Coordinates of C-alpha atoms and ligand atoms in Angstrom, one line a residue:
M1 CA 32.0 -0.4 -0.2
S2 CA 28.7 -1.2 -1.9
K3 CA 28.6 -2.1 -5.5
L4 CA 27.6 0.4 -8.0
Y5 CA 25.7 -0.4 -11.2
N6 CA 25.7 2.1 -13.8
P7 CA 22.7 2.6 -16.3
S8 CA 23.3 0.9 -19.6
P9 CA 23.4 3.2 -22.8
E10 CA 20.2 1.6 -23.8
V11 CA 18.6 2.6 -20.6
L12 CA 20.1 6.0 -20.6
K13 CA 18.8 6.7 -24.2
K14 CA 15.1 6.0 -23.2
A15 CA 15.2 7.8 -19.7
H16 CA 12.7 10.7 -19.5
I17 CA 15.1 12.4 -17.0
K18 CA 18.8 12.2 -17.7
D19 CA 20.1 14.6 -15.2
Y20 CA 18.6 14.0 -11.8
D21 CA 20.9 16.3 -10.0
K22 CA 19.9 19.4 -12.1
L23 CA 16.2 18.9 -12.1
Y24 CA 16.3 18.1 -8.4
S25 CA 18.1 21.2 -7.3
E26 CA 15.6 23.3 -9.3
S27 CA 12.6 21.4 -7.9
I28 CA 13.6 22.0 -4.3
K29 CA 14.5 25.5 -4.8
D30 CA 11.0 26.1 -6.1
P31 CA 8.8 23.1 -5.4
E32 CA 5.6 25.0 -6.1
K33 CA 6.8 25.6 -9.7
F34 CA 7.9 22.0 -10.1
W35 CA 4.5 20.7 -9.0
E36 CA 2.6 23.1 -10.9
G37 CA 4.3 22.0 -14.1
I38 CA 3.3 18.4 -13.4
A39 CA -0.3 19.5 -12.6
K40 CA -0.6 21.1 -15.9
E41 CA -0.1 17.9 -17.6
L42 CA -3.4 16.7 -16.2
S43 CA -6.9 17.8 -16.9
W44 CA -9.0 19.9 -14.5
F45 CA -12.4 21.2 -14.6
K46 CA -11.1 24.6 -13.3
P47 CA -7.5 25.6 -12.5
W48 CA -6.1 26.6 -9.3
K49 CA -5.7 30.0 -7.9
K50 CA -2.7 29.1 -5.8
V51 CA -0.4 26.1 -5.7
L52 CA 0.1 25.5 -1.8
Q53 CA -1.2 26.8 1.4
W54 CA 1.1 25.4 4.2
R55 CA -0.2 26.2 7.5
Y56 CA 1.9 24.0 9.4
P57 CA 1.1 21.0 9.8
F58 CA -1.8 21.3 7.3
A59 CA -1.3 21.5 3.6
K60 CA -3.7 22.3 0.9
W61 CA -2.6 22.0 -2.7
F62 CA -4.1 23.5 -5.9
I63 CA -6.4 25.8 -3.9
G64 CA -9.6 26.7 -5.9
A65 CA -9.2 24.0 -8.4
R66 CA -12.0 21.8 -9.5
C67 CA -11.4 18.3 -10.6
N68 CA -11.9 14.6 -10.1
I69 CA -9.3 11.9 -10.2
I70 CA -11.6 10.0 -12.7
H71 CA -11.5 12.6 -15.1
N72 CA -7.9 11.8 -15.6
V73 CA -8.2 8.1 -15.2
L74 CA -10.9 7.6 -17.6
D75 CA -12.7 10.6 -19.1
R76 CA -9.8 12.1 -20.8
H77 CA -8.7 9.0 -22.4
I78 CA -12.2 8.4 -23.9
K79 CA -12.3 12.0 -25.1
S80 CA -8.7 11.7 -26.8
G81 CA -9.8 8.8 -28.7
K82 CA -8.0 6.2 -26.6
G83 CA -11.2 4.3 -25.7
D84 CA -10.3 1.2 -27.7
K85 CA -6.8 0.8 -26.0
L86 CA -6.6 -2.0 -23.5
A87 CA -6.7 -0.8 -20.0
L88 CA -7.0 -3.7 -17.8
L89 CA -6.0 -7.4 -18.3
W90 CA -7.1 -9.8 -15.6
E91 CA -6.2 -13.3 -15.0
G92 CA -8.1 -15.5 -12.1
Q93 CA -6.4 -18.1 -9.8
D94 CA -8.5 -20.6 -12.0
G95 CA -6.9 -19.3 -15.3
K96 CA -10.0 -17.4 -16.4
E97 CA -9.3 -14.2 -18.3
R98 CA -11.0 -10.9 -18.6
K99 CA -10.2 -7.9 -20.7
F100 CA -11.4 -4.2 -20.5
T101 CA -10.5 -1.4 -22.9
Y102 CA -10.6 2.2 -21.5
K103 CA -14.2 2.4 -23.0
E104 CA -15.3 -0.9 -21.4
L105 CA -13.8 0.0 -18.0
N106 CA -15.4 3.4 -18.3
D107 CA -18.8 1.7 -19.1
E108 CA -18.5 -0.6 -16.2
V109 CA -17.4 2.2 -13.7
S110 CA -20.4 4.4 -14.9
R111 CA -22.7 1.5 -14.4
L112 CA -21.8 0.9 -11.0
A113 CA -21.6 4.6 -10.1
N114 CA -25.3 4.8 -11.4
G115 CA -26.1 1.9 -9.4
L116 CA -24.6 3.4 -6.3
K117 CA -26.6 6.5 -6.9
K118 CA -29.7 4.5 -7.1
L119 CA -29.0 2.9 -3.6
G120 CA -28.8 6.5 -2.2
V121 CA -25.0 7.0 -2.1
K122 CA -24.1 10.6 -2.1
K123 CA -20.9 12.6 -2.3
G124 CA -18.8 12.4 1.0
D125 CA -20.6 9.0 1.9
R126 CA -18.3 6.1 3.0
I127 CA -18.1 2.9 1.1
S128 CA -16.3 -0.1 2.4
I129 CA -14.8 -2.4 -0.2
Y130 CA -13.8 -5.8 1.0
L131 CA -13.1 -7.7 -2.2
P132 CA -10.4 -10.2 -3.5
R133 CA -8.4 -9.1 -6.5
L134 CA -11.1 -9.0 -9.0
P135 CA -11.6 -6.3 -11.7
E136 CA -14.6 -5.3 -9.5
Q137 CA -12.4 -4.3 -6.7
I138 CA -10.7 -1.6 -9.0
I139 CA -14.2 -0.8 -10.6
S140 CA -15.7 -0.2 -7.3
M141 CA -13.0 2.2 -6.1
L142 CA -13.2 4.1 -9.4
A143 CA -17.1 4.2 -9.3
C144 CA -16.9 5.7 -5.8
A145 CA -14.5 8.3 -6.8
K146 CA -16.6 9.2 -9.9
I147 CA -19.5 10.3 -7.7
G148 CA -17.3 11.8 -5.0
A149 CA -18.0 9.0 -2.4
I150 CA -15.1 8.1 -0.1
H151 CA -13.7 4.6 -0.3
S152 CA -12.4 2.7 2.5
V153 CA -10.8 -0.5 1.1
V154 CA -10.2 -3.2 3.6
Y155 CA -7.7 -5.9 2.6
C156 CA -9.6 -9.2 2.4
G157 CA -7.2 -10.9 4.4
F158 CA -8.4 -9.2 7.5
S159 CA -10.7 -10.7 9.8
V160 CA -14.3 -10.1 11.0
E161 CA -13.1 -8.0 14.0
A162 CA -10.7 -6.0 11.9
L163 CA -13.4 -5.3 9.4
R164 CA -16.0 -4.4 12.0
T165 CA -13.8 -1.8 13.5
R166 CA -13.1 -0.2 10.2
I167 CA -16.8 -0.2 9.2
T168 CA -17.9 1.2 12.5
D169 CA -15.2 3.9 12.6
A170 CA -16.0 5.1 9.1
Q171 CA -19.9 4.8 9.5
T172 CA -20.1 3.0 6.2
K173 CA -23.2 3.2 4.1
V174 CA -22.5 0.5 1.7
V175 CA -20.2 -2.4 1.7
I176 CA -19.0 -4.1 -1.6
T177 CA -17.9 -7.7 -1.2
A178 CA -18.0 -11.1 -3.0
D179 CA -19.7 -14.3 -2.0
G180 CA -16.4 -16.0 -1.7
Y181 CA -13.3 -16.7 -3.3
H182 CA -10.5 -19.3 -3.4
Y183 CA -7.1 -18.5 -1.9
R184 CA -4.9 -21.4 -2.8
D185 CA -7.0 -24.3 -2.4
K186 CA -9.2 -22.9 0.5
L187 CA -12.4 -21.4 -0.1
I188 CA -12.8 -18.0 1.8
K189 CA -16.4 -17.1 2.6
T190 CA -16.1 -13.4 2.2
K191 CA -19.9 -12.6 2.4
H192 CA -20.2 -14.5 5.7
I193 CA -17.3 -12.4 7.2
V194 CA -19.2 -9.2 6.1
D195 CA -22.4 -10.4 7.5
E196 CA -20.8 -10.9 10.9
A197 CA -18.8 -7.7 10.7
A198 CA -21.8 -5.6 9.7
E199 CA -24.1 -7.2 12.1
G200 CA -26.1 -4.5 14.0
I201 CA -24.3 -1.6 12.5
K202 CA -26.8 0.9 11.7
S203 CA -25.1 3.0 9.2
V204 CA -24.8 0.0 6.8
K205 CA -27.6 0.2 4.5
H206 CA -26.6 -2.1 1.6
I207 CA -24.3 -4.8 0.9
I208 CA -23.5 -5.5 -2.8
V209 CA -22.3 -8.9 -3.8
V210 CA -20.0 -9.9 -6.5
K211 CA -20.5 -13.4 -7.6
R212 CA -17.1 -15.2 -7.8
A213 CA -17.0 -18.7 -5.9
N214 CA -20.7 -19.6 -6.3
N215 CA -20.7 -20.7 -2.6
D216 CA -24.0 -20.7 -0.6
I217 CA -24.7 -17.3 1.1
D218 CA -27.6 -15.5 2.9
M219 CA -29.0 -12.6 1.0
K220 CA -30.8 -10.5 3.5
Q221 CA -33.9 -8.9 1.8
E222 CA -33.7 -5.1 1.0
R223 CA -30.2 -4.8 2.4
D224 CA -28.3 -7.1 0.1
I225 CA -28.1 -7.0 -3.6
W226 CA -26.1 -8.9 -6.2
Y227 CA -23.6 -6.8 -8.2
D228 CA -24.7 -8.0 -11.5
K229 CA -28.4 -7.4 -10.9
L230 CA -27.5 -3.8 -9.5
V231 CA -25.6 -2.8 -12.7
K232 CA -27.6 -4.9 -15.3
D233 CA -30.0 -2.1 -16.4
M234 CA -27.8 0.9 -15.5
S235 CA -26.8 3.6 -18.1
T236 CA -23.1 3.8 -19.2
D237 CA -23.7 7.5 -19.0
C238 CA -22.7 9.0 -15.7
T239 CA -21.4 12.5 -15.3
T240 CA -18.2 12.6 -13.2
E241 CA -18.7 14.8 -10.1
E242 CA -16.8 18.0 -10.0
M243 CA -14.8 18.0 -6.8
S244 CA -12.7 20.5 -5.0
S245 CA -9.1 19.6 -5.2
E246 CA -9.2 19.2 -1.5
D247 CA -12.2 16.9 -1.2
P248 CA -11.3 13.4 0.2
L249 CA -10.9 10.7 -2.3
F250 CA -10.3 7.8 0.2
I251 CA -9.5 6.9 3.7
L252 CA -7.3 3.9 4.3
Y253 CA -6.7 2.4 7.7
T254 CA -3.1 1.7 8.8
S255 CA -1.3 0.6 11.9
G256 CA 0.5 2.9 14.2
S257 CA 2.0 2.8 17.7
T258 CA -1.4 2.7 19.6
G259 CA -4.0 0.1 19.6
K260 CA -6.6 1.5 17.2
P261 CA -5.8 1.6 13.4
K262 CA -5.9 5.0 12.1
A263 CA -7.6 6.2 8.8
V264 CA -5.3 8.2 6.5
V265 CA -7.0 10.7 4.5
H266 CA -6.1 11.3 0.9
V267 CA -7.7 13.9 -1.5
H268 CA -8.4 14.2 -5.2
G269 CA -6.1 16.9 -6.5
G270 CA -2.6 16.6 -5.0
Y271 CA -2.8 12.9 -4.8
M272 CA -3.4 12.4 -8.5
V273 CA -0.7 14.8 -9.3
G274 CA 1.9 13.0 -7.0
I275 CA 1.2 9.4 -8.1
Y276 CA 1.2 10.4 -11.7
A277 CA 4.4 12.1 -11.6
T278 CA 6.3 9.3 -9.6
L279 CA 5.1 6.5 -11.8
K280 CA 5.8 8.4 -15.0
L281 CA 9.4 9.4 -14.0
I282 CA 10.5 6.5 -11.8
F283 CA 9.2 3.8 -14.1
N284 CA 9.9 5.7 -17.2
I285 CA 6.5 5.2 -18.5
S286 CA 5.8 5.2 -22.2
D287 CA 2.5 4.5 -24.1
D288 CA 3.4 0.9 -25.0
D289 CA 4.1 -0.2 -21.5
I290 CA 2.4 -3.1 -19.8
W291 CA 2.4 -2.7 -16.2
Y292 CA 2.2 -5.4 -13.5
C293 CA 2.2 -4.6 -9.9
T294 CA 1.7 -7.7 -7.6
A295 CA 0.3 -5.8 -4.7
D296 CA -3.4 -5.8 -3.6
P297 CA -5.6 -2.7 -3.7
G298 CA -6.4 -3.4 -0.1
W299 CA -3.0 -1.6 0.6
I300 CA -1.7 1.8 -0.4
T301 CA 0.6 0.3 -3.1
G302 CA -2.5 -1.1 -4.9
H303 CA -4.5 2.3 -4.5
S304 CA -1.8 4.3 -6.1
Y305 CA 0.0 2.1 -8.4
I306 CA -2.9 -0.3 -9.5
T307 CA -6.1 1.5 -9.2
Y308 CA -5.1 5.0 -10.2
A309 CA -1.7 5.9 -11.6
P310 CA -1.3 3.5 -14.4
F311 CA -4.7 4.4 -15.8
I312 CA -3.9 8.2 -15.5
L313 CA -0.9 7.5 -17.6
G314 CA -3.2 5.7 -20.0
I315 CA -1.3 2.4 -20.1
T316 CA -2.3 -1.2 -20.2
Q317 CA -2.0 -3.0 -16.9
F318 CA -2.1 -6.7 -15.9
F319 CA -3.9 -7.7 -12.6
Y320 CA -3.6 -11.2 -11.1
E321 CA -6.0 -12.7 -8.6
G322 CA -3.7 -15.4 -7.2
P323 CA -1.5 -15.3 -4.3
P324 CA 2.4 -15.2 -4.8
L325 CA 4.2 -18.6 -6.0
Y326 CA 0.7 -20.2 -6.7
P327 CA 0.1 -22.8 -8.1
D328 CA 3.9 -23.0 -8.6
P329 CA 6.8 -20.7 -8.0
G330 CA 7.0 -20.0 -11.6
K331 CA 3.5 -18.5 -11.9
W332 CA 4.4 -14.7 -11.9
W333 CA 7.4 -15.4 -14.4
S334 CA 4.9 -17.3 -16.7
L335 CA 2.5 -14.2 -16.4
I336 CA 5.4 -11.9 -17.4
E337 CA 6.0 -14.1 -20.5
K338 CA 2.3 -14.6 -21.5
Y339 CA 1.4 -10.8 -21.0
K340 CA 4.7 -9.4 -22.3
I341 CA 5.0 -7.3 -19.1
T342 CA 7.6 -4.5 -19.4
K343 CA 7.4 -3.0 -15.9
F344 CA 7.2 -5.3 -12.9
Y345 CA 6.8 -3.9 -9.3
S346 CA 6.9 -6.4 -6.2
T347 CA 8.2 -6.8 -2.8
P348 CA 11.3 -8.0 -1.1
T349 CA 9.5 -10.8 0.6
A350 CA 8.3 -12.3 -2.8
I351 CA 11.8 -12.0 -4.0
R352 CA 13.2 -13.7 -1.1
A353 CA 10.6 -16.4 -1.4
S354 CA 11.3 -17.0 -5.0
M355 CA 15.0 -17.1 -4.4
R356 CA 14.4 -20.0 -2.0
Y357 CA 12.9 -22.0 -4.8
G358 CA 15.7 -21.4 -7.1
A359 CA 16.6 -19.6 -10.4
E360 CA 15.4 -22.7 -12.4
W361 CA 11.7 -21.3 -12.0
P362 CA 12.3 -18.0 -13.8
Q363 CA 14.7 -19.7 -16.3
K364 CA 11.8 -21.6 -17.7
Y365 CA 10.3 -18.4 -19.2
D366 CA 11.1 -15.7 -21.6
L367 CA 11.3 -12.5 -19.6
S368 CA 12.9 -10.4 -22.4
S369 CA 9.9 -8.1 -22.4
L370 CA 10.9 -6.7 -19.0
R371 CA 12.6 -3.1 -19.0
I372 CA 12.3 -1.9 -15.4
L373 CA 11.9 -3.6 -12.1
G374 CA 10.6 -2.3 -8.8
T375 CA 10.3 -3.2 -5.1
V376 CA 8.6 -1.7 -2.0
G377 CA 7.4 -2.3 1.4
E378 CA 10.4 -3.2 3.3
P379 CA 14.2 -2.9 2.9
I380 CA 15.7 -5.1 0.3
N381 CA 18.7 -6.9 1.3
P382 CA 21.7 -6.8 -1.1
E383 CA 21.5 -10.6 -1.8
A384 CA 17.9 -10.5 -2.8
W385 CA 18.5 -7.4 -4.9
E386 CA 21.3 -9.1 -6.8
W387 CA 19.1 -12.2 -7.4
Y388 CA 16.3 -10.0 -8.8
Y389 CA 18.7 -8.1 -10.9
E390 CA 20.3 -11.3 -12.3
H391 CA 17.6 -13.8 -12.6
I392 CA 14.5 -11.6 -13.4
G393 CA 15.9 -8.5 -15.0
H394 CA 19.0 -10.4 -16.8
R395 CA 21.2 -7.5 -15.8
R396 CA 19.3 -5.4 -18.2
C397 CA 16.7 -3.9 -16.1
P398 CA 17.4 -1.3 -13.4
I399 CA 15.6 -1.9 -10.1
M400 CA 13.6 0.9 -8.5
D401 CA 13.7 0.4 -4.6
T402 CA 11.0 2.8 -3.8
W403 CA 10.6 4.0 -0.3
W404 CA 7.2 5.4 0.8
Q405 CA 4.2 5.0 3.1
T406 CA 0.4 4.9 3.2
E407 CA 0.8 8.4 4.5
T408 CA 3.0 9.6 1.8
G409 CA 0.6 8.5 -0.8
M410 CA 3.4 8.4 -3.4
Q411 CA 6.9 7.1 -3.9
M412 CA 9.3 9.4 -2.1
I413 CA 12.8 8.1 -2.1
S414 CA 13.9 6.0 -5.2
P415 CA 16.4 5.7 -7.8
L416 CA 15.4 6.8 -11.4
P417 CA 16.6 4.5 -14.2
S418 CA 19.3 6.8 -15.3
M419 CA 20.9 6.8 -11.8
P420 CA 23.8 4.5 -10.7
L421 CA 22.2 1.9 -8.4
K422 CA 23.5 0.6 -5.1
P423 CA 22.0 -2.7 -4.2
G424 CA 20.0 -2.1 -0.8
S425 CA 19.7 1.5 -1.1
A426 CA 16.5 3.4 -2.0
A427 CA 18.9 6.1 -3.5
K428 CA 17.6 9.7 -3.6
P429 CA 14.4 11.9 -2.8
F430 CA 12.1 12.5 -5.6
F431 CA 11.7 15.9 -7.1
G432 CA 10.4 18.4 -4.6
I433 CA 11.0 16.3 -1.6
V434 CA 13.5 17.2 0.9
A435 CA 14.6 14.3 3.2
E436 CA 16.9 14.3 6.2
I437 CA 18.4 12.2 8.8
M438 CA 18.2 13.6 12.2
D439 CA 18.4 12.8 15.9
K440 CA 15.5 13.0 18.4
D441 CA 16.4 16.7 19.1
G442 CA 16.1 17.8 15.5
R443 CA 19.9 17.8 14.9
V444 CA 21.1 16.8 11.5
V445 CA 23.1 13.5 11.9
E446 CA 26.6 13.2 10.3
T447 CA 26.8 11.4 6.9
G448 CA 27.1 7.8 7.2
K449 CA 25.4 7.7 10.7
G450 CA 22.2 6.2 11.5
G451 CA 19.2 8.5 12.6
F452 CA 15.5 9.2 12.1
L453 CA 14.3 9.6 8.7
V454 CA 12.3 12.9 8.4
L455 CA 10.7 15.0 5.6
K456 CA 11.2 18.7 5.7
T457 CA 8.6 20.2 3.3
P458 CA 5.0 19.3 2.4
W459 CA 4.4 17.4 -1.0
P460 CA 1.0 17.2 -2.8
S461 CA 0.0 13.7 -2.2
M462 CA 0.7 13.8 1.6
L463 CA -2.1 12.7 4.0
R464 CA -4.2 15.8 4.8
T465 CA -5.0 14.4 8.3
L466 CA -6.3 11.3 10.2
Y467 CA -9.9 10.8 9.8
K468 CA -11.8 12.7 12.5
N469 CA -8.7 12.9 14.5
K470 CA -6.5 16.2 13.6
K471 CA -4.9 15.8 17.1
R472 CA -3.6 12.5 16.6
Y473 CA -2.3 13.6 13.0
K474 CA -0.4 16.5 14.5
K475 CA 1.1 14.4 17.5
V476 CA 2.1 11.3 15.5
Y477 CA 3.6 13.0 12.4
W478 CA 4.7 16.4 13.4
G479 CA 5.1 16.1 17.1
E480 CA 8.0 13.8 17.5
I481 CA 10.7 16.1 16.1
S482 CA 9.4 19.7 15.9
G483 CA 9.0 21.1 12.4
V484 CA 9.4 18.0 10.4
Y485 CA 7.3 15.0 9.3
F486 CA 8.5 12.0 11.3
T487 CA 8.5 8.9 9.1
G488 CA 9.1 6.2 12.1
D489 CA 12.0 4.8 9.9
A490 CA 15.6 4.8 10.8
A491 CA 18.1 5.4 7.9
K492 CA 21.4 6.7 7.0
K493 CA 22.6 8.8 4.1
D494 CA 26.0 8.1 2.5
K495 CA 28.6 10.4 1.2
D496 CA 26.9 10.2 -2.3
G497 CA 23.6 11.4 -0.7
Y498 CA 22.1 7.9 -1.1
F499 CA 19.6 6.8 1.6
W500 CA 19.8 3.5 3.3
I501 CA 16.5 2.6 5.0
E502 CA 17.0 0.5 8.1
G503 CA 13.4 -0.2 9.2
R504 CA 11.0 1.0 11.7
T505 CA 12.0 2.8 15.0
D506 CA 8.5 2.6 16.5
D507 CA 6.1 -0.1 17.5
V508 CA 5.2 -0.8 13.8
L509 CA 6.1 -4.1 12.4
K510 CA 6.5 -5.1 8.9
V511 CA 5.7 -8.8 8.4
A512 CA 6.1 -9.9 4.8
G513 CA 5.4 -6.3 3.9
Y514 CA 2.3 -6.2 5.9
R515 CA 2.0 -3.4 8.4
F516 CA 1.1 -4.0 11.9
G517 CA 1.1 -2.2 15.2
T518 CA 2.4 -4.1 18.3
A519 CA -0.4 -2.7 20.4
E520 CA -2.9 -3.9 18.0
L521 CA -1.6 -7.5 18.2
E522 CA -1.3 -7.2 22.0
S523 CA -5.0 -6.2 22.5
A524 CA -6.0 -9.1 20.4
F525 CA -3.9 -11.5 22.7
V526 CA -5.4 -9.9 25.7
S527 CA -8.9 -10.5 24.3
H528 CA -8.2 -14.2 25.0
P529 CA -9.7 -15.3 28.3
S530 CA -6.3 -17.2 29.4
V531 CA -4.1 -14.1 28.8
V532 CA -3.3 -11.3 31.4
E533 CA -0.7 -9.5 29.4
A534 CA 1.2 -9.7 26.1
A535 CA 4.1 -8.0 24.3
V536 CA 5.0 -8.4 20.6
I537 CA 8.2 -7.8 18.9
G538 CA 9.3 -8.2 15.4
K539 CA 12.1 -10.8 15.1
P540 CA 14.3 -11.0 11.9
H541 CA 13.1 -13.5 9.4
E542 CA 14.9 -14.9 6.4
V543 CA 12.0 -14.5 4.0
K544 CA 9.3 -12.3 5.7
G545 CA 11.8 -9.5 6.8
Q546 CA 10.2 -9.7 10.2
A547 CA 8.0 -12.4 12.0
I548 CA 5.8 -11.8 14.9
K549 CA 7.1 -13.1 18.4
A550 CA 4.7 -12.7 21.4
F551 CA 5.6 -12.9 25.1
V552 CA 2.4 -13.8 26.9
I553 CA 1.7 -13.7 30.7
L554 CA -1.1 -16.2 31.6
K555 CA -3.8 -15.9 34.1
Q556 CA -3.0 -17.7 37.3
G557 CA -3.6 -21.5 37.4
I558 CA -3.5 -21.8 33.5
E559 CA -1.2 -24.4 32.2
K560 CA 1.6 -23.4 29.9
T561 CA 0.9 -25.9 27.1
E562 CA 1.7 -26.4 23.4
E563 CA -2.0 -26.7 22.8
L564 CA -2.6 -23.3 24.4
K565 CA 0.0 -21.8 22.0
N566 CA -1.7 -23.1 19.0
E567 CA -5.1 -21.9 20.4
L568 CA -3.6 -18.4 20.8
K569 CA -2.3 -18.5 17.3
A570 CA -5.7 -19.4 15.9
H571 CA -7.1 -16.6 18.1
I572 CA -4.9 -14.0 16.6
K573 CA -5.8 -15.3 13.2
K574 CA -9.5 -14.8 14.0
E575 CA -9.2 -11.4 15.7
V576 CA -6.8 -9.9 13.2
G577 CA -6.6 -12.0 10.1
P578 CA -4.4 -15.0 8.7
I579 CA -1.7 -12.6 7.7
A580 CA -1.0 -11.8 11.4
K581 CA -0.4 -15.3 12.6
P582 CA 2.4 -15.2 15.3
E583 CA 5.6 -17.3 14.4
E584 CA 6.4 -17.8 18.0
I585 CA 4.9 -17.6 21.4
E586 CA 6.7 -17.6 24.7
F587 CA 5.1 -17.8 28.1
V588 CA 6.7 -15.5 30.7
D589 CA 5.9 -14.5 34.3
T590 CA 6.8 -10.8 34.0
L591 CA 7.5 -8.3 31.3
P592 CA 10.1 -5.5 31.4
K593 CA 8.3 -2.3 32.0
T594 CA 9.1 1.4 32.8
R595 CA 8.0 2.9 36.1
S596 CA 5.1 4.5 34.3
G597 CA 4.0 0.9 33.3
K598 CA 5.0 0.9 29.6
I599 CA 6.2 -2.3 28.2
M600 CA 9.9 -1.9 27.1
R601 CA 9.9 -3.9 23.9
R602 CA 13.4 -2.7 23.0
I603 CA 14.7 -4.9 26.1
L604 CA 12.7 -8.0 24.9
K605 CA 14.0 -7.5 21.4
A606 CA 17.7 -7.1 22.5
K607 CA 17.5 -10.2 24.8
E608 CA 16.0 -12.2 22.1
L609 CA 18.7 -11.4 19.5
G610 CA 21.4 -11.7 22.1
K611 CA 22.3 -7.9 21.8
P612 CA 23.2 -5.6 24.6
V613 CA 19.9 -4.3 26.3
G614 CA 21.3 -0.8 26.5
D615 CA 19.9 1.9 28.8
T616 CA 17.8 0.3 31.6
S617 CA 17.6 3.3 33.9
T618 CA 14.0 3.7 33.4
L619 CA 13.2 0.0 34.0
E620 CA 11.2 -0.7 36.8
D621 CA 12.4 -3.9 38.0
Ligands
WTA701 C1 8.7 0.3 4.8 C2 4.2 0.8 1.9 C3 12.6 0.1 3.1 C4 9.0 1.6 5.7 C5 4.3 1.6 0.7 C6 7.8 2.4 5.7 C7 10.5 0.4 3.1 C8 6.7 1.4 5.7 C9 10.5 0.6 1.7 C10 5.5 2.0 5.2 C11 11.6 0.6 1.0 C12 8.4 0.9 2.4 N1 12.8 0.1 1.8 N2 11.6 0.2 3.7 N3 11.9 0.6 -0.3 N4 9.2 0.9 1.3 N5 9.0 0.6 3.5 O1 2.5 2.2 5.0 O2 9.4 1.2 7.1 O3 2.4 -0.2 4.3 O4 7.7 3.3 7.0 O5 3.5 1.6 2.9 O6 7.3 0.3 4.9 O7 4.5 1.0 5.0 P1 3.0 1.0 4.3

């Protein structure tokens, strides 16, 4: 039996939603009515004629409406007299502070939007953003959205090759980057990486460079331009482009089962409705909140719950440049004290890492401003949950364990603050969402038994398709179990209807919450001249959740040395990025394969963990 934590009278009193069950059953009886009600809380240039058009598996929401997410992020706050409210508080790894009111943020976004237009950027053009966590990272995304350009943010822990693939696939017109930045005590030469990645790619007309580290860089005449210089003389007036609700807002590359990363497409209308509703109701947002999400806008969590939703809700948010636990394990807790953070959203990996350093770090700081905590990205083990609850939330703050994906755009399964909590469970589906546990044949699995987590109905912020690849969209998400959206996760549902997410069932790894495809890593291994073949699995890791282990077959005559292992680790770092560095490499002579030649990672994993290998009838040898 798992523990149950009931909401305190204080939490209940403040909760926007007091009766989940009633509203949930209404919402799934008529999801269109539920979502229409939410949509009406936002501003639109022109209302919709129809809420949903569902031509399986393609959905369109708010048909006929004209809108722009920026109209809700900025314009309407300025119009309603909220211009002087603080929108963004930023602190650099070096302690430097910057602040923006809604009006100032709007001015910056408009200046850059005008700058982009001057460089010839038009509605529908793709802009790659490869920036560290600076205010300009957010401003760049917002400026693209404002003029109807499609942003493709690439996490700046990715390497040259990963960035190059993404620029090429998107046919990017402009790249926005920085000269460099300090990550811990290391100088990362961002502009150099972009120079290499964009080399010879014809679509790239300009590279805009934010000055951060003051390191030496090459500026290519005509192509490269300093950010400051570009925006300096630009007007702070810029009309927000009227978009169709179904026009793309951004593409975001994520890893799947096959080698090439795929670009998930999200649109203006439905996306803003979904992220607004979830942040508001799950984190019980009120006007005086100070929001702090530790994610990076290079990933979906940062898109939805840093760049967009907090501003749509008109609250103040804090944004920190530095990495977790740096310069010391008390840094985040000191920021909570300093900025009087009320809602804090982080990851299980970060909580587990903090746990290792001990409760004396958070104990140094006054965390009494906190009201609600959150986590996302991987399953949180009950021990880490309890630590978070005890030492960060001081048993006052409910923890929202939010399950969702790049593809879903918004939080899909999560508790609400008014719900009894079970440590380790993501609780129940959000309003309008129908989740189920099924077997491979689409039969609903008994209560308490494990199976595939699926979603049975469309939701407004769902991905619309994969960029330039409708076929793959159909196959990956709707082709595994007929009629439902296949999440790729295993889960079970208990007798109270609480969902327990168990992790991925496909060839996707979650390492410290970062998402990688095994195929993507394997092809990086094979690109090394000494390697013939490689198979990658995720191995349980105390802090990171999963760590990368690779089984590698070397070319004939190559010696199996420790030096070569280190060289291969460095190679992966270079090919994919430092976040993908393998924990362990083992040289082997063969790999288990099916008769059709597919590597059976399941067998490698079972052997590695000393578990039964299961059915081997398809094994070749
Ligand atoms: C995992 C991150 C357990 C899951 C927003 C999912 C989780 C994948 C949780 C998507 C959670 C996310 N509990 N597992 N609360 N949240 N996941 O696209 O395996 O980076 O399929 O999106 O993260 O990862 P992605």
